[in-house]
């Protein structure tokens, strides 16, 4: 759990996803007018000042993430600074971003900005599993609803903040398998 301004926030980062009390985001959950993307049963919801939009799932053909920052020794050295910036508590620089590309039924592509949830970057395994999961969400309604429901349910039940790397990978594998069912 995270406490900000006396408010308790139940959330967890699992791969490229931020899960907060049953809501599933790609990247960090945005606040205010910050850019972000929420995945709902209805569709892909772009949030923020310059990218507010909704793509119903029946119109989404592909979801891909670009510019995903990978963990490195240099990034580990700046974890605390990055975390402070990601929470909006620092000055000048913004938290790192990545791009979520939505390909629609007409073949059009829209690039959406999302802030990363991992202050020191993501492991290659978490990135790869997350990209597979994003791809599976576009394979049909049954896959989509089952997978999002499993992710949301885990988020509502989980109270301990972000799990360790092995547990995050296990969850991503499970949700990918759920998508296969």
Coordinates of N, CA, C and O in Angstrom, one line a residue, residues 8 18 31 50 54 56 62 74 83 85 99 107 109 111 149 162 165 168:
X8 N -4.7 6.3 1.9 CA -4.1 5.0 1.6 C -4.5 4.5 0.2 O -5.7 4.4 -0.1
X18 N -0.2 -1.3 -13.9 CA -0.4 -0.7 -12.6 C -1.8 -1.1 -12.3 O -2.7 -0.8 -13.0
X31 N -2.5 10.9 -12.6 CA -3.3 11.8 -11.7 C -3.4 13.1 -12.4 O -2.6 13.5 -13.2
X50 N -4.0 15.9 -23.4 CA -4.0 16.0 -24.9 C -4.2 14.6 -25.6 O -4.0 14.5 -26.8
X54 N -11.4 7.0 -26.4 CA -11.8 5.6 -26.1 C -11.9 4.8 -27.4 O -12.4 5.3 -28.4
X56 N -13.3 1.2 -28.3 CA -14.0 0.0 -27.9 C -13.2 -1.2 -28.3 O -12.5 -1.2 -29.4
X62 N -4.7 -4.3 -32.3 CA -3.4 -4.6 -31.7 C -3.0 -3.5 -30.7 O -3.4 -2.4 -30.8
X74 N 22.9 1.5 -14.1 CA 22.8 2.9 -14.0 C 21.4 3.3 -13.5 O 21.3 4.2 -12.7
X83 N 11.7 7.6 -8.4 CA 10.5 7.3 -7.6 C 9.9 8.6 -7.2 O 8.6 8.8 -7.3
X85 N 10.3 11.6 -8.5 CA 9.8 12.3 -9.7 C 8.5 11.7 -10.2 O 7.5 12.4 -10.6
X99 N 5.5 4.4 -24.9 CA 4.4 4.6 -25.8 C 3.6 3.4 -25.9 O 4.1 2.3 -26.1
X107 N -6.9 0.0 -39.5 CA -5.5 0.0 -39.8 C -4.8 1.2 -39.3 O -3.6 1.4 -39.4
X109 N -3.1 3.9 -36.6 CA -2.4 3.7 -35.4 C -2.3 5.0 -34.6 O -2.2 6.1 -35.2
X111 N -0.5 6.6 -31.2 CA 0.5 6.5 -30.1 C 0.1 7.3 -28.9 O -0.2 8.5 -29.0
X149 N -10.6 -9.5 -15.9 CA -11.3 -9.8 -14.7 C -10.3 -10.4 -13.7 O -10.3 -10.1 -12.5
X162 N 3.5 -3.7 -4.5 CA 4.0 -4.5 -5.6 C 4.8 -5.7 -5.1 O 5.6 -5.6 -4.2
X165 N 9.9 -9.7 -7.9 CA 10.1 -10.0 -9.3 C 9.6 -11.4 -9.7 O 8.9 -11.6 -10.7
X168 N 5.8 -11.3 -9.7 CA 5.3 -10.6 -10.8 C 5.3 -11.4 -12.1 O 4.3 -11.5 -12.8

